[in-house]
Short mmCIF file of C-alpha atoms in Angstrom, two decimals:
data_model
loop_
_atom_site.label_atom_id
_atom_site.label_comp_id
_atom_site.label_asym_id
_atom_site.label_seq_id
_atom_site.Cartn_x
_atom_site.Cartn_y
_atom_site.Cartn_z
CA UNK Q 26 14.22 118.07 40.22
CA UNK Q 27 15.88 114.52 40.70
CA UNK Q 28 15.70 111.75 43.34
CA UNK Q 29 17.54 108.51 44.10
CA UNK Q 30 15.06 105.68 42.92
CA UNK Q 31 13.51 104.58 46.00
CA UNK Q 32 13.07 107.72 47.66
CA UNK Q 33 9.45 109.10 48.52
CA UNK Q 34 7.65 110.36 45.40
CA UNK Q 35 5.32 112.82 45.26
CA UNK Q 36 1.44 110.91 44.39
CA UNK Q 37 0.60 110.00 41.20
CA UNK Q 38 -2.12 112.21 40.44
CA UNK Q 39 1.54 114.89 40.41
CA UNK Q 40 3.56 112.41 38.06
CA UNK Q 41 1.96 110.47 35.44
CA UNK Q 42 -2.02 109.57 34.50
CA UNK Q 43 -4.65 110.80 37.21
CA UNK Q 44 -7.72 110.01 36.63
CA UNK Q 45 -7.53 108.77 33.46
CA UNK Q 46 -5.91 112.48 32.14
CA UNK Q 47 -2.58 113.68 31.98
CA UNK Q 48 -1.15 115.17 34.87
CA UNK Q 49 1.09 118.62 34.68
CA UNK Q 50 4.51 116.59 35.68
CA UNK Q 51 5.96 113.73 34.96
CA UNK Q 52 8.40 111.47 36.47
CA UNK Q 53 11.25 109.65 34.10
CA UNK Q 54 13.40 106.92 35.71
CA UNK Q 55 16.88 107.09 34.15
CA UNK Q 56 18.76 104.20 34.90
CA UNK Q 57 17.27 103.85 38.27
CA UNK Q 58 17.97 107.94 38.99
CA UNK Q 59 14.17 109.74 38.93
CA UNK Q 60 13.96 113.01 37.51
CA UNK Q 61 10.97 115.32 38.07
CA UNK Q 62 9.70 117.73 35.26
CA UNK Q 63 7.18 118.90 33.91
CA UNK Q 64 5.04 117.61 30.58
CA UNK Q 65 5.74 121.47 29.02
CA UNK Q 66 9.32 121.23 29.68
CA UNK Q 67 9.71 117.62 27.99
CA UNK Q 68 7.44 118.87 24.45
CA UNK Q 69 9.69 122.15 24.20
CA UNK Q 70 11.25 119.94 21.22
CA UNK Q 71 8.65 118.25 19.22
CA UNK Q 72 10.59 116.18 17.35
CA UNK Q 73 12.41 114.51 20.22
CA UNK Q 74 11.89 111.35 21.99
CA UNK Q 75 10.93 112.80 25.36
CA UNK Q 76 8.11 114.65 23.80
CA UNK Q 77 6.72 112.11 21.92
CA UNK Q 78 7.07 109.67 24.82
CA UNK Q 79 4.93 112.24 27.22
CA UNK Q 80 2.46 112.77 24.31
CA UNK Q 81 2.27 108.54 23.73
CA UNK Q 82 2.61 108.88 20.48
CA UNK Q 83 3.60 105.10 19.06
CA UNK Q 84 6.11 104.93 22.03
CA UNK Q 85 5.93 102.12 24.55
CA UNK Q 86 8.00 102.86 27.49
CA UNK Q 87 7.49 100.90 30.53
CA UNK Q 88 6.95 102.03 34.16
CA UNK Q 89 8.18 101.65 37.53
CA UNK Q 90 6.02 101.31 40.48
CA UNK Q 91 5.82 104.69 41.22
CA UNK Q 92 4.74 105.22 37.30
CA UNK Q 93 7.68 106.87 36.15
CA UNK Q 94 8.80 105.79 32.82
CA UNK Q 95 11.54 103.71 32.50
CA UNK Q 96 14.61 104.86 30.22
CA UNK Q 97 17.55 102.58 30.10
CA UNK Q 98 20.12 105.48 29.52
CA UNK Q 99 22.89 107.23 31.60
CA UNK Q 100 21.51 109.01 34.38
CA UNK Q 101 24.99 111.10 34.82
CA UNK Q 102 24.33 113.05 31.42
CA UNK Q 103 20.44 113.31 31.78
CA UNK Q 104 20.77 116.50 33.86
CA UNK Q 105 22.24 118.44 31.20
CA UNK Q 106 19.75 117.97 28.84
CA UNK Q 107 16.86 118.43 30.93
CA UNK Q 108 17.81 121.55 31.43
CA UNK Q 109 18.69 122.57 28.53
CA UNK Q 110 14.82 122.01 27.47
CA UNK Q 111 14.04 124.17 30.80
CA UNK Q 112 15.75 127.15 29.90
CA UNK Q 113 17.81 126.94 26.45
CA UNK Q 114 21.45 126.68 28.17
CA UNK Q 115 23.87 123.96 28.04
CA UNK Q 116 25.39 124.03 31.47
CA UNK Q 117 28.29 121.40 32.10
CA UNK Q 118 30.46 120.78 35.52
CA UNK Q 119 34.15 121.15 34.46
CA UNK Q 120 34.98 117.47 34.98
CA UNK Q 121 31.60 116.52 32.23
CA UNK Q 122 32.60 115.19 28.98
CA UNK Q 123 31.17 117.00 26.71
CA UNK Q 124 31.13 113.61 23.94
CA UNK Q 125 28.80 111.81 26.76
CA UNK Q 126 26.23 114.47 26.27
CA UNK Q 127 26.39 114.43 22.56
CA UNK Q 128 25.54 110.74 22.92
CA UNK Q 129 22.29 111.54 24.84
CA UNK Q 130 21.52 114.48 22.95
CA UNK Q 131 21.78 112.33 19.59
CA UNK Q 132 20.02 109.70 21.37
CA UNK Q 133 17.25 112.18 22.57
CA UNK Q 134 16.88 113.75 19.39
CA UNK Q 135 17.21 117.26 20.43
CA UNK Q 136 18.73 118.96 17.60
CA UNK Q 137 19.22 122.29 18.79
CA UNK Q 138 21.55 121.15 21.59
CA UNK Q 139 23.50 118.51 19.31
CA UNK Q 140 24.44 121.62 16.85
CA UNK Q 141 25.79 123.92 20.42
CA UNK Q 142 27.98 120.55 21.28
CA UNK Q 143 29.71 120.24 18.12
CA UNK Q 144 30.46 123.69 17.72
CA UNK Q 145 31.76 123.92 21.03
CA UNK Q 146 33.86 120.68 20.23
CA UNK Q 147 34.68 122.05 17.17
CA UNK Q 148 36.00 125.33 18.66
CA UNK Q 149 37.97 123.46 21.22
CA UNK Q 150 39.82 121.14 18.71
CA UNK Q 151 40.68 124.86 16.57
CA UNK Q 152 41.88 126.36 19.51
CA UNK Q 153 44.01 122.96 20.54
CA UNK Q 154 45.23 122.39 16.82
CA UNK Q 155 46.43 126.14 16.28
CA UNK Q 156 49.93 127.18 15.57
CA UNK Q 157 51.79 130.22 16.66
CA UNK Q 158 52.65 133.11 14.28
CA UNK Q 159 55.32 132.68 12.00
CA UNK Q 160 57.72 135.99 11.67
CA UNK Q 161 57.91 136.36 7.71
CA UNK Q 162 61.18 138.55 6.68
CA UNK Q 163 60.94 139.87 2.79
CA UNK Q 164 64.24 141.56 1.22
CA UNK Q 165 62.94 144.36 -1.43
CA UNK Q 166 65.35 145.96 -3.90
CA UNK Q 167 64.18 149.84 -4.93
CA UNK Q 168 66.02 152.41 -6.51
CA UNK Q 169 65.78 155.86 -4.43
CA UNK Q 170 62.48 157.26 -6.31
CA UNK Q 171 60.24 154.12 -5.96
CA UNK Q 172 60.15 154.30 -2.15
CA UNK Q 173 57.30 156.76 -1.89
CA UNK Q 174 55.67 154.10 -3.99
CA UNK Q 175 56.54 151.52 -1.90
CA UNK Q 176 55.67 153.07 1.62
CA UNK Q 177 52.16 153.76 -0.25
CA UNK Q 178 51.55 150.28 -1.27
CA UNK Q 179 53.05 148.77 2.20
CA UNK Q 180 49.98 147.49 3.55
CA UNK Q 181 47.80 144.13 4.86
CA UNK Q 182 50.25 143.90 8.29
CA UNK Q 183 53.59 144.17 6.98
CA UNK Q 184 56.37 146.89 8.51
CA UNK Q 185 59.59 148.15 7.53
CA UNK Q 186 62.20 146.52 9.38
CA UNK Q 187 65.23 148.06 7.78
CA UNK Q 188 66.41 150.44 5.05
CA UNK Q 189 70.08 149.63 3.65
CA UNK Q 190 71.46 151.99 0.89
CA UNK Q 191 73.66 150.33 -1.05
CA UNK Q 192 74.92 152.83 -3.03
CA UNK Q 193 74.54 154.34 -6.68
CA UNK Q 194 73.63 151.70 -9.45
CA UNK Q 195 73.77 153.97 -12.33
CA UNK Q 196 73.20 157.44 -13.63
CA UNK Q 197 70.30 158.90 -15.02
CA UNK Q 198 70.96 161.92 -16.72
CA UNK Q 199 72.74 164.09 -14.64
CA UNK Q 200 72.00 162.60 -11.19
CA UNK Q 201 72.99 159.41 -9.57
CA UNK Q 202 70.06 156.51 -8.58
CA UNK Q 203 70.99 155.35 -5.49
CA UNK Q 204 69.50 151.81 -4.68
CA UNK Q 205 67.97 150.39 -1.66
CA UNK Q 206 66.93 147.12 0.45
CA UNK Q 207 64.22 146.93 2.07
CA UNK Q 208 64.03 144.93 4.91
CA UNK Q 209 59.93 144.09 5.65
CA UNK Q 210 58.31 141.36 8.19
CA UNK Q 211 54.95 140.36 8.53
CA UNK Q 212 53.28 137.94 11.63
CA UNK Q 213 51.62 135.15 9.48
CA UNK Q 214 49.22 132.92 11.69
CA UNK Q 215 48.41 129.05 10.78
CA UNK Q 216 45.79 127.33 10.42
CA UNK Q 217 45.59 123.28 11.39
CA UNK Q 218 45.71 123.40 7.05
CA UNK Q 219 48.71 125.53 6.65
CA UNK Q 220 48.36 128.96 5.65
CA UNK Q 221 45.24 130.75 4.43
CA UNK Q 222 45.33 131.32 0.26
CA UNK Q 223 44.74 134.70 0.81
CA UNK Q 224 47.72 135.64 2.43
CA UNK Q 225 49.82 133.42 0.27
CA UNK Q 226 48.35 135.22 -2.69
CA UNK Q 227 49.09 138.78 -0.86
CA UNK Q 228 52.44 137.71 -0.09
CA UNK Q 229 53.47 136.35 -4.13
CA UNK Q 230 51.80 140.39 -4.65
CA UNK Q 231 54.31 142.20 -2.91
CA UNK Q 232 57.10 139.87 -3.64
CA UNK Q 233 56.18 140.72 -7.52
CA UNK Q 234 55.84 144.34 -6.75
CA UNK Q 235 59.88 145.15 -5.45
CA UNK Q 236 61.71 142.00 -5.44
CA UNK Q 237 64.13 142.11 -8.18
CA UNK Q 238 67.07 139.48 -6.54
#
């Protein structure tokens, strides 16, 4: 729940001390925008500043007339993280910068929803900072009976593109070896780092197994 400073409140014995005890909700005044909660809500994370501030434990916060505590932070990015302590979620309008809610989160102390905003962030810069496939062509030369081999061993994404005979290299015994190029591609995708290792190092593996140029 949130109201404009200045609006009607509801009593105190609803929002703060009553009667000398602690009342089920509590009222926080975010720079000058009021925010309605409850105390069960606020001590979901016990390490953060809101719960320790509704359990008055060695925080002074003052308060306004209406007794809400006074918080000198951005009232614009308060909404997120109160209800992320309400239900678990972090729910953002489109046009909500994600950074501003880090800030309150970090400033908060509410570790569980500082860890969901950096991996989002971190996602987002992955997605941003990846490269499109690269089409990688390999020439393999073969003589006629170490194609079954090759086929077999073809493997890890790459395809035959083409098969050029190019004719008889030698005799063996009484039969001719005709020889072959092999024409293979592969889609390679990049990382913001370059390539991964292991497909460099399955790449240098086939290269090894039928180049011979």
């Amino acid at each position: 729940m949130r109201m404009e400073a200045g609006e009607a409140a509801p009593p105190v014995g609803a929002g703060g001390r009553a009667g000398g005890g602690w009342g089920k909700w509590v009222r926080l005044n975010v720079g000058g925008t009021v925010f309605l909660t409850t105390r069960q809500t606020l001590c979901r994370e016990q390490k953060s500043f809101l719960s320790r501030l509704c359990q008055g434990e060695e925080l002074q916060s003052d308060r306004d007339e209406t007794g809400a505590y006074l918080i000198d932070r951005d009232p614009t990015y308060f909404g997120p993280i109160l209800n992320f302590l309400r239900h678990g979620k972090l729910v953002l309008d489109k046009d909500m910068a994600e950074e501003g809610v880090l800030e309150e989160a970090e400033f908060y102390n509410i570790g569980p929803l500082i860890r969901i905003i950096k991996d989002r962030m971190e996602e987002k810069d992955y997605t941003v900072t990846q490269v499109p496939p690269k089409h990688v062509y390999r020439v393999l030369q073969c003589q006629e009976e170490e194609l079954t081999q090759m086929v077999s061993t073809m493997s890890d994404g790459w395809r035959f593109e083409q098969l050029v005979n190019i004719g008889s290299s030698y005799n063996y015994g009484s039969e001719d070896q005709a020889e072959f190029l092999c024409v293979v591609s592969k889609e390679l995708h990049s990382s913001p780092h370059g390539l991964s290792s292991e497909s460099s190092r399955k790449t240098k593996l086939l290269q090894a197994r039928g180049t011979r140029m």
